[in-house]
JSON list of C-alpha atoms in Angstrom, two decimals:
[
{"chain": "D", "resi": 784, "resn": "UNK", "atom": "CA", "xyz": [52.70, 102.65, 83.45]},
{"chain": "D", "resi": 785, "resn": "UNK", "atom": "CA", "xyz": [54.28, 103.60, 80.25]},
{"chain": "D", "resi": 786, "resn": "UNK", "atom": "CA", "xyz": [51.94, 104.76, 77.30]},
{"chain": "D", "resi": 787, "resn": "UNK", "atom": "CA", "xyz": [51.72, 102.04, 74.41]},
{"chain": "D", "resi": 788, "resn": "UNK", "atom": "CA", "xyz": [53.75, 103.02, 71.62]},
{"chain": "D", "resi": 789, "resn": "UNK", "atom": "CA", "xyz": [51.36, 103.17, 68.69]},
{"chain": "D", "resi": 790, "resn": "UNK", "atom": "CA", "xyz": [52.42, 100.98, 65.27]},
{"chain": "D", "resi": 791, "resn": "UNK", "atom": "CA", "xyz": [54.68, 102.41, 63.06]},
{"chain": "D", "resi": 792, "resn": "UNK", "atom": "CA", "xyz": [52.85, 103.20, 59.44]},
{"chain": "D", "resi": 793, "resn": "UNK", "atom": "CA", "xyz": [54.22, 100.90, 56.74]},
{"chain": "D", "resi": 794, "resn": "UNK", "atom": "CA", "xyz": [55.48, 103.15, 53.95]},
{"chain": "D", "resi": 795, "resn": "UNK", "atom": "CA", "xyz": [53.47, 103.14, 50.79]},
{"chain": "D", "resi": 796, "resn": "UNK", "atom": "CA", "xyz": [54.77, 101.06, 48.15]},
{"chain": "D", "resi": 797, "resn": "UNK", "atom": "CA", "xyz": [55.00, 103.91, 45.99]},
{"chain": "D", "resi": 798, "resn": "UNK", "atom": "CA", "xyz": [57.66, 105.68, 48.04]},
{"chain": "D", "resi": 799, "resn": "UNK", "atom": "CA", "xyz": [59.86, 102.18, 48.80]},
{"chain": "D", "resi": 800, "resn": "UNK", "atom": "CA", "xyz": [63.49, 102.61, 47.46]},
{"chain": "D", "resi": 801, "resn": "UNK", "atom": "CA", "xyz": [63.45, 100.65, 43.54]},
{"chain": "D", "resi": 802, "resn": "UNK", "atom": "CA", "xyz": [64.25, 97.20, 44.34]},
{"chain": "D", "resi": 803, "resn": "UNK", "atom": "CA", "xyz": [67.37, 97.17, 42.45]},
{"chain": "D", "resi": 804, "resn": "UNK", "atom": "CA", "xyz": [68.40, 99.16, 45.83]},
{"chain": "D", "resi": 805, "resn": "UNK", "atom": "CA", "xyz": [66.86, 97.04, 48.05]},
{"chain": "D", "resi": 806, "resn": "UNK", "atom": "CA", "xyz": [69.58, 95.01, 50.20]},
{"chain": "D", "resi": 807, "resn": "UNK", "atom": "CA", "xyz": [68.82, 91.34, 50.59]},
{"chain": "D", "resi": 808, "resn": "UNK", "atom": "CA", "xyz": [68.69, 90.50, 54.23]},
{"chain": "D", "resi": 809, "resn": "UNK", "atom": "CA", "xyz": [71.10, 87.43, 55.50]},
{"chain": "D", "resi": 810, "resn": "UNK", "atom": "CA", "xyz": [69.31, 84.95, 54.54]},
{"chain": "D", "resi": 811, "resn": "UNK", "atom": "CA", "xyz": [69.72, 81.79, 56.58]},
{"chain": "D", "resi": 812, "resn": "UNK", "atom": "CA", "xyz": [67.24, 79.28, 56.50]},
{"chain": "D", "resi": 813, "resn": "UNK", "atom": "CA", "xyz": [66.68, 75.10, 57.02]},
{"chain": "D", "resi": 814, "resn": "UNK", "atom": "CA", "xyz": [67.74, 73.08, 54.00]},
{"chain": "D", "resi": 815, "resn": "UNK", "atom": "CA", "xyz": [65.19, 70.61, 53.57]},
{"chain": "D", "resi": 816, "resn": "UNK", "atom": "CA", "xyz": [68.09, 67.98, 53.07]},
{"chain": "D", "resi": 817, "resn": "UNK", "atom": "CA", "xyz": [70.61, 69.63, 55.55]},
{"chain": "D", "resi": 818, "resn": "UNK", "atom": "CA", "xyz": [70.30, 71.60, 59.43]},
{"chain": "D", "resi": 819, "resn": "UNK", "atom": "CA", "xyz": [70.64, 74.93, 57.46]},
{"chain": "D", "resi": 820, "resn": "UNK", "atom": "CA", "xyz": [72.02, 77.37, 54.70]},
{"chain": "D", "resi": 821, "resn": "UNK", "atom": "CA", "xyz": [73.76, 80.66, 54.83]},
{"chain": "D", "resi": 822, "resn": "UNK", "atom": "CA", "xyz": [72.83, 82.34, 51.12]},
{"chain": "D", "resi": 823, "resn": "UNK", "atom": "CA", "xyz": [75.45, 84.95, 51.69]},
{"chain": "D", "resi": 824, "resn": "UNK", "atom": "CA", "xyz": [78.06, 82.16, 52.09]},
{"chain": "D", "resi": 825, "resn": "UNK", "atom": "CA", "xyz": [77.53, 79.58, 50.40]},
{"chain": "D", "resi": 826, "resn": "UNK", "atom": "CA", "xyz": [76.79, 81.72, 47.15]},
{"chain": "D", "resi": 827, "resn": "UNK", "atom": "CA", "xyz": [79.11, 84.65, 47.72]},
{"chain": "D", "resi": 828, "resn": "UNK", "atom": "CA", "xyz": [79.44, 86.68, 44.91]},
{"chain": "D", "resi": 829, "resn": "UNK", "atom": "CA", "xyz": [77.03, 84.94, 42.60]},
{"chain": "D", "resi": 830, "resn": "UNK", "atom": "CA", "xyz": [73.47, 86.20, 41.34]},
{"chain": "D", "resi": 831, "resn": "UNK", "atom": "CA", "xyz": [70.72, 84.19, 42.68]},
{"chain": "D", "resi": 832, "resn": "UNK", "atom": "CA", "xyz": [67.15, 83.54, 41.40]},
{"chain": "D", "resi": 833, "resn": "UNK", "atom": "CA", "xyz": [65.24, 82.81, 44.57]},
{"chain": "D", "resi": 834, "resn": "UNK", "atom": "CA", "xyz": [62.04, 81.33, 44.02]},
{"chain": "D", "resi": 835, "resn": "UNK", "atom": "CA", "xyz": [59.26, 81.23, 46.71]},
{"chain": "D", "resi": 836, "resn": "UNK", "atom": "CA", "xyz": [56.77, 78.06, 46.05]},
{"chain": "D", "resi": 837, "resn": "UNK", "atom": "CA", "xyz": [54.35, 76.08, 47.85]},
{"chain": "D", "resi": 838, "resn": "UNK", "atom": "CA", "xyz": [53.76, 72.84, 47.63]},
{"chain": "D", "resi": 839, "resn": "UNK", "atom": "CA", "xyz": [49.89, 73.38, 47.25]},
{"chain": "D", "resi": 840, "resn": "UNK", "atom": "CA", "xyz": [50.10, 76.17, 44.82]},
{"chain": "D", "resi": 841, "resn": "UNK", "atom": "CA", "xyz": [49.11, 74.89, 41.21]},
{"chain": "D", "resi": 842, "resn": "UNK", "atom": "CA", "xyz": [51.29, 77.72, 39.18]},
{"chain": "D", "resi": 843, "resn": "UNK", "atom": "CA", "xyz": [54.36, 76.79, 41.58]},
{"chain": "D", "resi": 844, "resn": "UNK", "atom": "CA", "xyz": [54.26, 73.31, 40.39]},
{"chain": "D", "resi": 845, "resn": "UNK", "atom": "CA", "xyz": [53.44, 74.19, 36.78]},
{"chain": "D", "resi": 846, "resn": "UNK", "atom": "CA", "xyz": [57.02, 76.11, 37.08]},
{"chain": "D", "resi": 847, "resn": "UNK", "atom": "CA", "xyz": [59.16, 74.19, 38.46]},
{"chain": "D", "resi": 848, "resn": "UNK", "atom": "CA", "xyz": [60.16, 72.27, 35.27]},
{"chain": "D", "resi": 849, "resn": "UNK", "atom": "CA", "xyz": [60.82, 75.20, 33.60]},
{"chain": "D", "resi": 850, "resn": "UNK", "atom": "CA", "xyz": [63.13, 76.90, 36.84]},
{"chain": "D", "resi": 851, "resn": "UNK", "atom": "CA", "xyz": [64.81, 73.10, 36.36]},
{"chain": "D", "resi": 852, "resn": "UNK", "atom": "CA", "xyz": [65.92, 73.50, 33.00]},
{"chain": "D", "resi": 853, "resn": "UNK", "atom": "CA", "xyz": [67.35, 76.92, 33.57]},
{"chain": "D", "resi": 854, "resn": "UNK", "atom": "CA", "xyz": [69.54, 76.09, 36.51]},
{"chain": "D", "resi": 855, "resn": "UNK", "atom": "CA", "xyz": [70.91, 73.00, 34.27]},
{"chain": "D", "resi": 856, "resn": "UNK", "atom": "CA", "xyz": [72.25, 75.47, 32.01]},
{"chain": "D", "resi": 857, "resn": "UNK", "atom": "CA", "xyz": [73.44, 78.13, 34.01]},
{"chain": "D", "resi": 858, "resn": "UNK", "atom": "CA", "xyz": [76.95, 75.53, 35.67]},
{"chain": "D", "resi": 859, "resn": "UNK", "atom": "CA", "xyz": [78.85, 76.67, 38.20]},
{"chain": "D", "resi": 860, "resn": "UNK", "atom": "CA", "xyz": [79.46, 80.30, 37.39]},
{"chain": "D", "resi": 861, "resn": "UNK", "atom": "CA", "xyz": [76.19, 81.26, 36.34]},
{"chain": "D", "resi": 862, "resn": "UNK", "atom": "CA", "xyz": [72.80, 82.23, 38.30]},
{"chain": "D", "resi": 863, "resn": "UNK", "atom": "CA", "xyz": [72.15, 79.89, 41.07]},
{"chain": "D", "resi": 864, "resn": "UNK", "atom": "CA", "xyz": [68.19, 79.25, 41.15]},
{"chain": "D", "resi": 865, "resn": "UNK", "atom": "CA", "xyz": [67.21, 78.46, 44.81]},
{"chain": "D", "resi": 866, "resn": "UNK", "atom": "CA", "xyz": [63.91, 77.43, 45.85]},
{"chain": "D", "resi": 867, "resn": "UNK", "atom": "CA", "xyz": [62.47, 78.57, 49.18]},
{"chain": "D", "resi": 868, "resn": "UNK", "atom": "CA", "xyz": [59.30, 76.76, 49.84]},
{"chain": "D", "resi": 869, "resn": "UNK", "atom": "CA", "xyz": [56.60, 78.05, 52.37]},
{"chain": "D", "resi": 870, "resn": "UNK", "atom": "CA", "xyz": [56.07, 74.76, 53.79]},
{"chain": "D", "resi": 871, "resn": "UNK", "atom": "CA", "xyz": [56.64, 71.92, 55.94]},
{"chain": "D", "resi": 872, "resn": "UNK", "atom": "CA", "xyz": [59.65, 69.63, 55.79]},
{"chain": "D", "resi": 873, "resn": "UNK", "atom": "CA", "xyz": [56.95, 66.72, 54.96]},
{"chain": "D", "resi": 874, "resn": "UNK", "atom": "CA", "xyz": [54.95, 68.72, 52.00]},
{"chain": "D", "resi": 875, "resn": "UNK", "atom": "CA", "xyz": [58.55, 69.23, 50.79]},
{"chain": "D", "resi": 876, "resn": "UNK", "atom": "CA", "xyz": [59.69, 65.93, 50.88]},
{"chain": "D", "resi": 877, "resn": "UNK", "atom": "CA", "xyz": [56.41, 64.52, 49.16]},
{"chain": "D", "resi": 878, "resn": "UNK", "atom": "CA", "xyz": [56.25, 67.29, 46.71]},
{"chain": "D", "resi": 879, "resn": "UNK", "atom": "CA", "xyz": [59.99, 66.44, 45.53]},
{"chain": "D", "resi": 880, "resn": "UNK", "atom": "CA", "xyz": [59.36, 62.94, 45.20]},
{"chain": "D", "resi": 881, "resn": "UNK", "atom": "CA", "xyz": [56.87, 63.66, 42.72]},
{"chain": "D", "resi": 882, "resn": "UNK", "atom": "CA", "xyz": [58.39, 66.43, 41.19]},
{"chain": "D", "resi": 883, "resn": "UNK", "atom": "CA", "xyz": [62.09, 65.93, 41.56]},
{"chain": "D", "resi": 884, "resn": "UNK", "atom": "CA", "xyz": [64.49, 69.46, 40.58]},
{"chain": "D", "resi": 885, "resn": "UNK", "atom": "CA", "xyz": [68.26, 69.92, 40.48]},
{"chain": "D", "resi": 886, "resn": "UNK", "atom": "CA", "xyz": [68.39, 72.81, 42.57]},
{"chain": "D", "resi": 887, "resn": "UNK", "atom": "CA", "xyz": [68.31, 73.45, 46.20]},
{"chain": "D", "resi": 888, "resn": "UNK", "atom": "CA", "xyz": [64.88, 73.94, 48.26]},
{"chain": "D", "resi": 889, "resn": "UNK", "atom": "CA", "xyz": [65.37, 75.75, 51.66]},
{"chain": "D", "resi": 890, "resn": "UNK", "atom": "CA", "xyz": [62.29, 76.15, 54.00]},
{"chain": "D", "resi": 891, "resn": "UNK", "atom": "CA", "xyz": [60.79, 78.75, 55.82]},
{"chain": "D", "resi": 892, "resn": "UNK", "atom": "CA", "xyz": [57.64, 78.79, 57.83]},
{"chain": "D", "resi": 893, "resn": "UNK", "atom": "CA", "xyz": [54.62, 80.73, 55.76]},
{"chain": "D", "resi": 894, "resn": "UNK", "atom": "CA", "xyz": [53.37, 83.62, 58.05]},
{"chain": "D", "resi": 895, "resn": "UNK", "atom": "CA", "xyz": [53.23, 87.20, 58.07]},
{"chain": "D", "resi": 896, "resn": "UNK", "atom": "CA", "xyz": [57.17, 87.76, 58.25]},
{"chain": "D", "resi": 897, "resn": "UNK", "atom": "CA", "xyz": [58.31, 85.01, 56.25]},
{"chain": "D", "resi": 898, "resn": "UNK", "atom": "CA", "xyz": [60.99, 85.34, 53.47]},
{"chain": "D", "resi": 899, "resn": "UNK", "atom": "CA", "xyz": [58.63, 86.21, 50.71]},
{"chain": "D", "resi": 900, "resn": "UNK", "atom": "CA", "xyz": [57.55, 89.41, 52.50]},
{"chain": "D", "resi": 901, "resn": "UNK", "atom": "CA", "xyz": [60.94, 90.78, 53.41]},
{"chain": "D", "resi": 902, "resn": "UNK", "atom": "CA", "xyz": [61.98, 89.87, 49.87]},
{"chain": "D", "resi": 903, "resn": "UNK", "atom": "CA", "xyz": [59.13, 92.53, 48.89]},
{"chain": "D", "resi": 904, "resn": "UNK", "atom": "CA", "xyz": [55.93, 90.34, 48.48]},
{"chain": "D", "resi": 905, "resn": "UNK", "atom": "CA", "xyz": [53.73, 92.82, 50.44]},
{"chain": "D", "resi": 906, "resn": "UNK", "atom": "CA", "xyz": [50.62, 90.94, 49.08]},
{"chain": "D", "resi": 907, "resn": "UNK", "atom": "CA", "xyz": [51.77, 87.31, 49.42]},
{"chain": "D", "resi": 908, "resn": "UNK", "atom": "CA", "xyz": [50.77, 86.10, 45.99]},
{"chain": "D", "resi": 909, "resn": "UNK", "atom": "CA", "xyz": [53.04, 82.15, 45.45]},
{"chain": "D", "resi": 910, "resn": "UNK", "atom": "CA", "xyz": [55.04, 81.92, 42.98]},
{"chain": "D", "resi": 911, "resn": "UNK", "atom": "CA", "xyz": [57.09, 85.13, 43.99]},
{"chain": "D", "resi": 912, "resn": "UNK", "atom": "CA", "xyz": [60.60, 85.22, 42.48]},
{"chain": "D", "resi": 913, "resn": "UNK", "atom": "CA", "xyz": [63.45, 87.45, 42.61]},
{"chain": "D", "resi": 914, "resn": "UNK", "atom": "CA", "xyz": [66.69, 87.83, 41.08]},
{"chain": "D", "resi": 915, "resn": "UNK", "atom": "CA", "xyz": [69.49, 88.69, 43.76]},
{"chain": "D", "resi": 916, "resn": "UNK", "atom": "CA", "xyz": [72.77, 90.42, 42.23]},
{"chain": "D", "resi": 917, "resn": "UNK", "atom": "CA", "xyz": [76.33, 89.39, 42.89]},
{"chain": "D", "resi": 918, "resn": "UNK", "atom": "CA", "xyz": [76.69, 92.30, 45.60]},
{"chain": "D", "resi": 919, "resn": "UNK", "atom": "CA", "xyz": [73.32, 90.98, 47.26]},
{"chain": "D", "resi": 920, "resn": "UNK", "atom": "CA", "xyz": [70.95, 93.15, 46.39]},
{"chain": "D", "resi": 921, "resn": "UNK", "atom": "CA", "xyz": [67.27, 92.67, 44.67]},
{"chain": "D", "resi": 922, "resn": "UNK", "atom": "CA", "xyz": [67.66, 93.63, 40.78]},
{"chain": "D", "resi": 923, "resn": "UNK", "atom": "CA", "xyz": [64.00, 92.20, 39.99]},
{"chain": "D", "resi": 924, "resn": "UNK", "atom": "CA", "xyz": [60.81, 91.02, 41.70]},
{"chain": "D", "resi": 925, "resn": "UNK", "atom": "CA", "xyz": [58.36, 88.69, 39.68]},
{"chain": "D", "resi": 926, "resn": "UNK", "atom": "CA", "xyz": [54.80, 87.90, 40.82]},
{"chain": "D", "resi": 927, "resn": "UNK", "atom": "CA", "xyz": [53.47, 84.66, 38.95]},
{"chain": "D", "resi": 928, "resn": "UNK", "atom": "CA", "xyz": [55.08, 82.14, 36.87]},
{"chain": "D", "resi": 929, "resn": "UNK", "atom": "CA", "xyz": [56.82, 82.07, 34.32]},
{"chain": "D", "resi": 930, "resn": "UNK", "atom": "CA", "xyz": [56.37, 80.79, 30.97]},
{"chain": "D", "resi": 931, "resn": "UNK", "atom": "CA", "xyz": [58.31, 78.84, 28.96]},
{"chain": "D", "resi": 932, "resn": "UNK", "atom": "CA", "xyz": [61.81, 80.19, 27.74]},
{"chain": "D", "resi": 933, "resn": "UNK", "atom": "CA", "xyz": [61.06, 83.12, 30.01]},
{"chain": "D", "resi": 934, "resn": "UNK", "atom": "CA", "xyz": [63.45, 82.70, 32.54]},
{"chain": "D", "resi": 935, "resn": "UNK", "atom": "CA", "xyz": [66.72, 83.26, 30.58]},
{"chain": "D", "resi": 936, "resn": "UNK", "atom": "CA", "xyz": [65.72, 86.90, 29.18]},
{"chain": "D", "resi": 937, "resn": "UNK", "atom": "CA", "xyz": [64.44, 87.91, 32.63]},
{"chain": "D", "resi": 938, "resn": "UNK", "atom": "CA", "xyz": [67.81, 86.93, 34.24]},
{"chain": "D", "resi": 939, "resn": "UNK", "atom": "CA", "xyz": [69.59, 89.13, 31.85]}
]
């Protein structure tokens, strides 16, 4: 019987690599609308403001008009905002009828190894954004919402 190899420790945040080093993973997950979405394909050399929502989370909803109007000005060369809800196709599908966006929502299942976490929300804390550069890598992390005209000076 082989000895059970113990858990690896999780490194300290403090001692991560800065996130503007941080590789984004390939990303694929279910469109809500379609079977599925490549990120690293279908937005190849483009920066990409992922946002991670909820449909039950009050500040994720509060947002999304404001992530709207950005990605209506940013056309078809500038950042692509993507939202990546932690939910089910049906919370999705209700929420957006309500609250209808421009921009794509992908799903992934909330949990301990969803898309937030690998995207470097160690605490889990919705609405968790990040700004992806054109080589695929994490320039900036955001915990909360944002504000009102926020989103274009953040982006820059």
């Amino acid at each position: 019987m082989r000895p059970r190899t113990p858990p690896r420790p999780r490194p300290h945040p403090a001692s991560r690599p800065p996130a503007s080093a941080t590789p984004c993973r390939p990303s694929r997950f279910p469109d809500w609308t379609a079977p599925s979405s490549n990120l690293r394909t279908r937005y190849a050399g483009r920066r990409l403001l992922i946002n991670v929502w909820a449909s039950w989370c009050g500040p994720c909803i509060e947002e999304m008009p404001e992530l709207d109007r950005f990605a209506a000005t940013q056309g078809r060369e500038g950042v692509q905002v993507i939202g990546l809800a932690l939910d089910t196709p049906d919370g999705v599908r209700d929420f957006i009828a309500r609250v209808p966006v421009r921009y794509p929502i992908l799903l992934d299942a909330p949990g301990p190894a969803d898309a937030s976490v690998w995207l470097g929300n160690a605490k889990g804390v919705l609405p968790y954004t990040v700004l992806v550069d054109a080589d695929g890598r994490i320039a900036r992390q955001k915990i909360g919402p944002f504000k009102p005209g926020e989103i274009s000076g953040w982006v820059e």
